[in-house]
CSV table of C-alpha atoms and ligand atoms in Angstrom, one decimal:
chain,number,residue,atom,x,y,z
Y,14,MET,CA,-113.6,-21.5,43.8
Y,15,ARG,CA,-110.5,-21.1,42.8
Y,16,VAL,CA,-108.5,-22.8,46.4
Y,17,SER,CA,-105.6,-20.6,45.6
Y,18,ASP,CA,-104.7,-18.0,48.8
Y,19,LYS,CA,-107.9,-20.0,50.6
Y,20,VAL,CA,-107.9,-21.3,54.1
Y,21,VAL,CA,-108.4,-25.6,53.8
Y,22,VAL,CA,-108.8,-28.4,56.1
Y,23,VAL,CA,-108.9,-32.2,54.6
Y,24,THR,CA,-110.2,-35.3,56.7
Y,25,GLY,CA,-108.9,-37.9,57.0
Y,26,GLY,CA,-104.9,-36.3,54.8
Y,27,ALA,CA,-102.8,-39.2,56.3
Y,28,SER,CA,-103.4,-41.4,53.1
Y,29,GLY,CA,-104.7,-41.5,49.5
Y,30,ILE,CA,-106.7,-39.5,48.0
Y,31,GLY,CA,-106.6,-36.8,51.2
Y,32,ALA,CA,-102.9,-36.4,51.5
Y,33,ALA,CA,-103.1,-35.7,47.0
Y,34,LEU,CA,-105.5,-33.2,47.9
Y,35,ALA,CA,-104.0,-31.6,50.6
Y,36,ARG,CA,-101.0,-31.6,48.4
Y,37,ARG,CA,-102.5,-30.3,45.8
Y,38,PHE,CA,-104.1,-28.0,47.3
Y,39,SER,CA,-101.2,-26.1,49.0
Y,40,ARG,CA,-99.8,-26.8,44.8
Y,41,GLU,CA,-102.5,-24.7,43.8
Y,42,GLY,CA,-101.3,-22.0,46.4
Y,43,ALA,CA,-104.2,-22.7,49.4
Y,44,PHE,CA,-102.8,-20.0,52.2
Y,45,GLY,CA,-102.6,-22.9,55.3
Y,46,VAL,CA,-104.0,-25.9,55.1
Y,47,VAL,CA,-104.6,-28.5,57.7
Y,48,VAL,CA,-104.4,-32.1,57.2
Y,49,ALA,CA,-106.7,-33.7,59.8
Y,50,ASP,CA,-106.6,-37.4,61.1
Y,51,ARG,CA,-107.6,-40.4,63.5
Y,52,ASP,CA,-103.7,-41.8,62.0
Y,53,VAL,CA,-101.6,-38.6,63.9
Y,54,GLU,CA,-98.1,-39.6,61.9
Y,55,GLY,CA,-100.1,-40.1,58.3
Y,56,ALA,CA,-101.2,-36.5,59.0
Y,57,ARG,CA,-97.7,-34.9,60.3
Y,58,ASP,CA,-95.9,-37.1,57.0
Y,59,THR,CA,-98.3,-35.2,54.8
Y,60,ALA,CA,-97.7,-31.3,57.1
Y,61,SER,CA,-93.8,-32.1,56.3
Y,62,GLU,CA,-94.7,-32.9,52.8
Y,63,ILE,CA,-96.5,-29.7,52.3
Y,64,ALA,CA,-93.5,-27.7,54.0
Y,65,ARG,CA,-91.3,-29.1,52.0
Y,66,ALA,CA,-92.8,-28.2,49.0
Y,67,GLY,CA,-92.5,-24.6,50.6
Y,68,GLY,CA,-96.3,-24.5,51.6
Y,69,ARG,CA,-97.9,-24.2,54.6
Y,70,ALA,CA,-99.2,-27.2,56.3
Y,71,LEU,CA,-100.2,-28.1,60.1
Y,72,ALA,CA,-101.1,-31.7,60.8
Y,73,VAL,CA,-103.9,-32.4,64.2
Y,74,GLY,CA,-105.1,-35.5,65.0
Y,75,ALA,CA,-108.6,-36.4,64.8
Y,76,ASP,CA,-111.0,-39.1,65.0
Y,77,VAL,CA,-114.2,-37.4,62.6
Y,78,THR,CA,-116.3,-39.6,64.7
Y,79,VAL,CA,-116.1,-37.4,67.4
Y,80,GLU,CA,-118.0,-33.9,67.2
Y,81,ALA,CA,-115.7,-31.9,69.7
Y,82,ASP,CA,-112.7,-33.7,67.1
Y,83,VAL,CA,-114.0,-31.6,64.5
Y,84,GLN,CA,-114.8,-28.5,66.0
Y,85,ALA,CA,-111.2,-29.0,67.6
Y,86,VAL,CA,-109.8,-29.0,63.9
Y,87,VAL,CA,-111.7,-25.8,63.0
Y,88,ALA,CA,-111.0,-23.8,65.7
Y,89,THR,CA,-107.2,-25.0,65.6
Y,90,ALA,CA,-108.0,-23.9,61.4
Y,91,VAL,CA,-109.0,-20.8,62.5
Y,92,ASP,CA,-107.0,-20.1,64.7
Y,93,THR,CA,-103.6,-21.1,62.5
Y,94,PHE,CA,-104.8,-19.3,59.2
Y,95,GLY,CA,-107.5,-17.8,59.6
Y,96,PRO,CA,-111.7,-19.0,58.5
Y,97,VAL,CA,-112.4,-21.4,57.7
Y,98,ASP,CA,-113.2,-21.2,53.8
Y,99,LEU,CA,-112.6,-25.6,51.6
Y,100,MET,CA,-113.7,-27.9,54.4
Y,101,CYS,CA,-113.4,-31.5,52.8
Y,102,SER,CA,-114.1,-33.7,54.9
Y,103,ASN,CA,-112.7,-37.4,53.1
Y,104,ALA,CA,-112.3,-39.8,55.5
Y,105,GLY,CA,-113.8,-42.8,55.2
Y,106,VAL,CA,-114.4,-46.1,55.5
Y,107,LEU,CA,-115.4,-49.3,53.9
Y,108,ARG,CA,-117.7,-52.2,56.2
Y,109,ALA,CA,-118.0,-55.8,54.1
Y,110,GLY,CA,-120.8,-57.9,54.7
Y,111,GLY,CA,-125.1,-58.1,53.6
Y,112,ALA,CA,-127.5,-57.1,56.0
Y,113,ASP,CA,-125.7,-59.8,57.6
Y,114,ALA,CA,-122.5,-57.5,59.0
Y,115,PRO,CA,-122.4,-56.6,62.1
Y,116,ASP,CA,-123.9,-53.6,63.8
Y,117,GLN,CA,-120.9,-52.5,65.2
Y,118,ASP,CA,-119.6,-52.3,61.3
Y,119,TRP,CA,-123.0,-49.9,60.3
Y,120,ALA,CA,-121.9,-47.5,63.5
Y,121,ASP,CA,-118.6,-46.7,62.2
Y,122,SER,CA,-120.0,-46.4,59.4
Y,123,TRP,CA,-122.9,-44.3,59.9
Y,124,ALA,CA,-120.3,-42.4,62.4
Y,125,VAL,CA,-117.6,-42.4,59.4
Y,126,ASN,CA,-119.3,-41.9,56.8
Y,127,VAL,CA,-122.5,-40.0,57.2
Y,128,MET,CA,-122.6,-38.1,61.3
Y,129,ALA,CA,-119.0,-36.7,60.1
Y,130,HIS,CA,-119.9,-34.8,57.5
Y,131,VAL,CA,-122.0,-33.1,59.4
Y,132,TYR,CA,-119.7,-32.3,61.9
Y,133,ALA,CA,-118.2,-31.0,59.6
Y,134,ALA,CA,-120.7,-28.6,58.7
Y,135,ARG,CA,-122.4,-28.0,61.9
Y,136,ALA,CA,-118.1,-26.3,62.3
Y,137,VAL,CA,-117.8,-24.1,59.0
Y,138,LEU,CA,-121.6,-23.9,58.7
Y,139,PRO,CA,-122.0,-20.8,61.3
Y,140,SER,CA,-119.2,-18.7,59.9
Y,141,MET,CA,-120.0,-19.6,56.5
Y,142,LEU,CA,-123.0,-18.1,56.8
Y,143,GLU,CA,-122.5,-15.1,58.5
Y,144,ARG,CA,-119.1,-14.3,56.1
Y,145,GLY,CA,-121.4,-15.4,53.1
Y,146,ASP,CA,-119.3,-17.5,52.3
Y,147,GLY,CA,-117.5,-20.7,51.5
Y,148,TYR,CA,-117.2,-24.2,50.1
Y,149,LEU,CA,-117.6,-28.0,51.6
Y,150,LEU,CA,-116.2,-31.1,49.5
Y,151,HIS,CA,-117.2,-34.6,50.6
Y,152,THR,CA,-115.8,-37.2,49.6
Y,153,CYS,CA,-118.9,-39.8,48.9
Y,154,SER,CA,-118.4,-42.0,45.7
Y,155,ALA,CA,-119.7,-43.9,42.8
Y,156,ALA,CA,-121.2,-46.1,45.1
Y,157,GLY,CA,-123.3,-44.0,46.2
Y,158,LEU,CA,-125.2,-42.8,43.0
Y,159,LEU,CA,-124.8,-46.8,42.1
Y,160,THR,CA,-123.6,-49.6,45.0
Y,161,SER,CA,-121.1,-51.2,46.5
Y,162,PRO,CA,-121.6,-55.1,45.7
Y,163,GLY,CA,-120.5,-57.3,48.6
Y,164,ALA,CA,-120.3,-54.0,51.2
Y,165,ALA,CA,-124.2,-52.3,51.7
Y,166,PRO,CA,-122.8,-50.4,54.3
Y,167,TYR,CA,-120.4,-48.8,52.2
Y,168,ALA,CA,-123.5,-48.7,49.8
Y,169,VAL,CA,-125.6,-47.8,52.0
Y,170,THR,CA,-124.2,-44.9,54.0
Y,171,LYS,CA,-122.2,-43.4,50.4
Y,172,HIS,CA,-125.4,-42.8,48.9
Y,173,ALA,CA,-126.8,-40.8,52.5
Y,174,GLY,CA,-123.6,-39.4,52.6
Y,175,VAL,CA,-124.4,-38.0,48.4
Y,176,ALA,CA,-128.4,-37.3,50.4
Y,177,LEU,CA,-126.6,-34.7,52.9
Y,178,ALA,CA,-124.4,-33.0,50.8
Y,179,GLU,CA,-127.5,-33.1,47.9
Y,180,TRP,CA,-129.4,-31.6,51.0
Y,181,LEU,CA,-126.8,-28.5,52.3
Y,182,ALA,CA,-125.6,-27.3,48.9
Y,183,LEU,CA,-130.4,-26.7,48.7
Y,184,SER,CA,-130.3,-25.1,51.6
Y,185,HIS,CA,-127.3,-23.5,51.4
Y,186,ALA,CA,-126.7,-22.4,48.0
Y,187,GLY,CA,-128.8,-18.6,48.7
Y,188,HIS,CA,-126.0,-18.2,51.5
Y,189,GLY,CA,-123.2,-18.8,49.2
Y,190,ILE,CA,-122.7,-21.6,50.1
Y,191,LYS,CA,-120.6,-24.2,47.5
Y,192,VAL,CA,-121.4,-27.7,48.0
Y,193,SER,CA,-119.6,-31.0,46.2
Y,194,ALA,CA,-119.8,-34.1,45.9
Y,195,LEU,CA,-116.4,-35.9,45.6
Y,196,CYS,CA,-117.6,-39.5,43.5
Y,197,PRO,CA,-115.5,-41.7,42.5
Y,198,GLN,CA,-114.8,-45.2,41.1
Y,199,GLY,CA,-111.8,-46.8,41.6
Y,200,VAL,CA,-108.3,-44.9,43.7
Y,201,ARG,CA,-105.5,-46.8,43.8
Y,202,THR,CA,-105.5,-46.4,47.6
Y,203,PRO,CA,-105.0,-48.6,51.3
Y,204,MET,CA,-108.5,-48.6,50.9
Y,205,LEU,CA,-109.4,-50.3,47.3
Y,206,VAL,CA,-105.7,-52.4,46.5
Y,207,GLY,CA,-106.9,-54.4,50.0
Y,208,GLY,CA,-109.8,-54.9,48.5
Y,209,LEU,CA,-108.4,-56.3,45.7
Y,210,GLU,CA,-105.2,-58.0,47.3
Y,211,HIS,CA,-107.9,-60.3,49.2
Y,212,ASP,CA,-109.7,-60.8,46.2
Y,213,ASP,CA,-112.4,-59.5,47.3
Y,214,VAL,CA,-115.4,-59.0,44.7
Y,215,GLY,CA,-116.5,-55.0,45.7
Y,216,ALA,CA,-112.8,-54.7,44.9
Y,217,LEU,CA,-112.7,-56.7,41.7
Y,218,VAL,CA,-115.9,-55.3,40.2
Y,219,VAL,CA,-114.6,-51.8,41.1
Y,220,ALA,CA,-111.9,-52.5,39.4
Y,221,ALA,CA,-113.3,-54.9,36.1
Y,222,SER,CA,-115.6,-51.3,36.0
Y,223,GLY,CA,-113.0,-48.1,35.2
Y,224,ASN,CA,-110.4,-47.6,34.9
Y,225,VAL,CA,-108.6,-47.4,38.3
Y,226,LEU,CA,-107.8,-43.8,39.8
Y,227,GLU,CA,-104.1,-42.3,41.2
Y,228,PRO,CA,-105.2,-40.2,43.6
Y,229,ASP,CA,-102.9,-37.6,42.2
Y,230,ASP,CA,-106.0,-38.1,38.8
Y,231,VAL,CA,-108.6,-37.3,41.5
Y,232,ALA,CA,-106.8,-34.2,42.7
Y,233,ASP,CA,-106.9,-33.0,39.4
Y,234,ALA,CA,-110.7,-33.2,38.9
Y,235,VAL,CA,-111.2,-31.6,41.7
Y,236,ILE,CA,-109.9,-28.2,41.3
Y,237,ALA,CA,-111.2,-28.7,38.0
Y,238,GLY,CA,-114.3,-29.3,39.7
Y,239,LEU,CA,-114.1,-26.7,41.9
Y,240,ASP,CA,-113.0,-24.2,39.5
Y,241,ALA,CA,-115.9,-24.9,38.4
Y,242,GLU,CA,-119.0,-25.2,41.0
Y,243,ARG,CA,-120.2,-28.7,39.9
Y,244,PHE,CA,-121.9,-30.2,42.2
Y,245,LEU,CA,-120.8,-34.2,41.1
Y,246,ILE,CA,-117.3,-33.9,41.0
Y,247,LEU,CA,-116.5,-37.6,38.1
Y,248,PRO,CA,-112.7,-38.8,38.3
Y,249,HIS,CA,-114.6,-41.3,35.7
Y,250,PRO,CA,-116.9,-39.6,33.8
Y,251,GLU,CA,-118.2,-42.5,33.4
Y,252,VAL,CA,-120.8,-42.8,36.0
Y,253,ALA,CA,-122.4,-40.7,35.1
Y,254,GLU,CA,-123.7,-42.3,32.5
Y,255,PHE,CA,-124.1,-45.7,34.8
Y,256,GLU,CA,-126.0,-43.6,37.4
Y,257,ARG,CA,-128.7,-42.0,33.8
Y,258,ARG,CA,-128.9,-45.8,33.0
Y,259,ARG,CA,-130.1,-47.4,37.0
Y,260,ALA,CA,-131.8,-43.5,36.7
Y,261,GLN,CA,-133.4,-44.2,33.4
Y,262,ASP,CA,-134.7,-48.6,33.9
Y,263,HIS,CA,-133.6,-49.3,37.1
Y,264,ASP,CA,-134.1,-53.4,36.4
Y,265,ARG,CA,-132.4,-53.9,34.0
Y,266,TRP,CA,-129.4,-52.1,36.1
Y,267,LEU,CA,-129.5,-54.4,38.4
Y,268,ALA,CA,-129.4,-57.3,36.2
Y,269,GLY,CA,-126.4,-55.8,35.0
Y,270,MET,CA,-124.7,-55.2,38.6
Y,271,ARG,CA,-125.7,-58.8,38.7
Y,272,ARG,CA,-123.8,-60.3,35.8
Y,273,LEU,CA,-121.5,-58.8,36.6
Y,274,VAL,CA,-120.8,-59.0,39.9
Y,275,ALA,CA,-121.8,-63.5,38.2
Y,276,THR,CA,-118.8,-63.1,36.3
Y,277,THR,CA,-116.4,-61.7,38.4
Y,278,SER,CA,-117.6,-63.9,41.4
Y,279,GLU,CA,-116.9,-67.4,37.9
Y,280,ARG,CA,-114.0,-66.0,37.3
Y,281,LEU,CA,-112.1,-67.5,41.3
Y,282,ARG,CA,-113.9,-69.8,41.9
L,309,NAD,N1,-110.2,-46.0,47.0
L,309,NAD,C1,-111.7,-45.9,46.5
L,309,NAD,O1,-111.4,-46.9,45.3
L,309,NAD,C2,-112.2,-45.2,46.8
L,309,NAD,C3,-113.5,-44.4,46.1
L,309,NAD,C4,-114.4,-43.4,46.7
L,309,NAD,C5,-115.0,-43.2,46.9
L,309,NAD,N2,-113.8,-42.9,47.7
L,309,NAD,C6,-113.3,-43.1,49.8
L,309,NAD,O2,-112.1,-41.7,49.1
L,309,NAD,C7,-112.1,-41.5,50.4
L,309,NAD,C8,-110.7,-41.7,50.8
L,309,NAD,O3,-110.1,-43.1,51.0
L,309,NAD,P1,-108.6,-43.1,50.2
L,309,NAD,O4,-109.7,-44.1,49.1
L,309,NAD,O5,-108.3,-42.9,49.6
L,309,NAD,O6,-108.5,-44.5,51.9
L,309,NAD,P2,-108.0,-44.5,52.9
L,309,NAD,O7,-108.1,-46.0,53.2
L,309,NAD,O8,-106.7,-44.2,51.9
L,309,NAD,O9,-107.4,-43.1,53.8
L,309,NAD,C9,-108.5,-43.4,54.7
L,309,NAD,C10,-108.1,-42.4,55.3
L,309,NAD,O10,-108.9,-41.9,56.5
L,309,NAD,C11,-108.9,-41.8,57.3
L,309,NAD,N3,-110.2,-42.3,59.1
L,309,NAD,C12,-110.9,-43.1,58.5
L,309,NAD,N4,-111.2,-43.1,60.0
L,309,NAD,C13,-111.4,-42.2,60.4
L,309,NAD,C14,-111.4,-41.2,61.2
L,309,NAD,N5,-112.9,-41.8,62.5
L,309,NAD,N6,-111.9,-40.3,62.2
L,309,NAD,C15,-110.2,-39.5,61.5
L,309,NAD,N7,-109.2,-40.4,60.1
L,309,NAD,C16,-109.4,-40.7,59.9
L,309,NAD,C17,-108.1,-42.9,58.0
L,309,NAD,O11,-107.3,-43.4,58.5
L,309,NAD,C18,-106.9,-43.0,56.9
L,309,NAD,O12,-106.0,-41.8,56.3
L,309,NAD,C19,-112.6,-42.8,52.2
L,309,NAD,O13,-114.6,-41.2,52.0
L,309,NAD,C20,-113.3,-43.0,50.5
L,309,NAD,O14,-115.2,-43.7,51.2
L,309,NAD,C21,-111.9,-43.9,47.9
């Protein structure tokens, strides 16, 4: 899919990867971009930046864990620009901890990293299926293909996010619906930088596993991935090799991950 002339919605568009995607979609000639986020001020900043650069954008305040909000975002997009061609469900949260993480952290992770993608699909699929055309882009994570040391709620819900995208891709391919799962490793956004500043083992392992990309680099990979209509969009190509090793010999891969976590934790002492 070429983004040119398309109507696009980006959730989590106030910051980081979502803001970079919204700006880039507009530069690629999108007809209109709706920037949705619970951080309304941030969403307005992104939309204003797009407008200053000559694009058409609208900011909408929305909590993506509330289905009515997601439906309202899509209704606003349709009223303002027309039917949504590309629904980019990108908002995400990172909650640390293991099985002992508070239930609220598990619930928040499930709500944002999984159910918000379900709500996004529900909001746009009926119209897309009717038109026989449409694209769902879900920002998941390399954590959804591999794991996320120190953050079980993140790893588990990102795996569920990839599984959902895969299911949608499989089930709707015959109806003109394209689906991509964006699975970056480390990207320099408030989500990762916060972890690095607090010497969080998970963030440090991510930084040790490959380049920390800029959000604009991720946007480049997304444009190429959409163009090729590739299911997995991997801004860090090495993730494909990590995934292959994990599938080939799970125990060996786990042993390697344990060593990486141990050496990272050791360095912190
Ligand atoms: N930064 C990384 O290293 C990295 C790596 C892999 C995947 N990701 C994923 O990329 C996506 C974007 O994250 P980012 O790194 O740009 O982080 P970020 O914190 O800069 O941006 C996340 C945005 O999502 C919004 N958001 C969170 N919960 C929301 C809710 N309930 N309703 C509406 N908006 C909500 C936040 O307000 C924020 O603007 C996330 O899904 C994240 O898991 C990030």
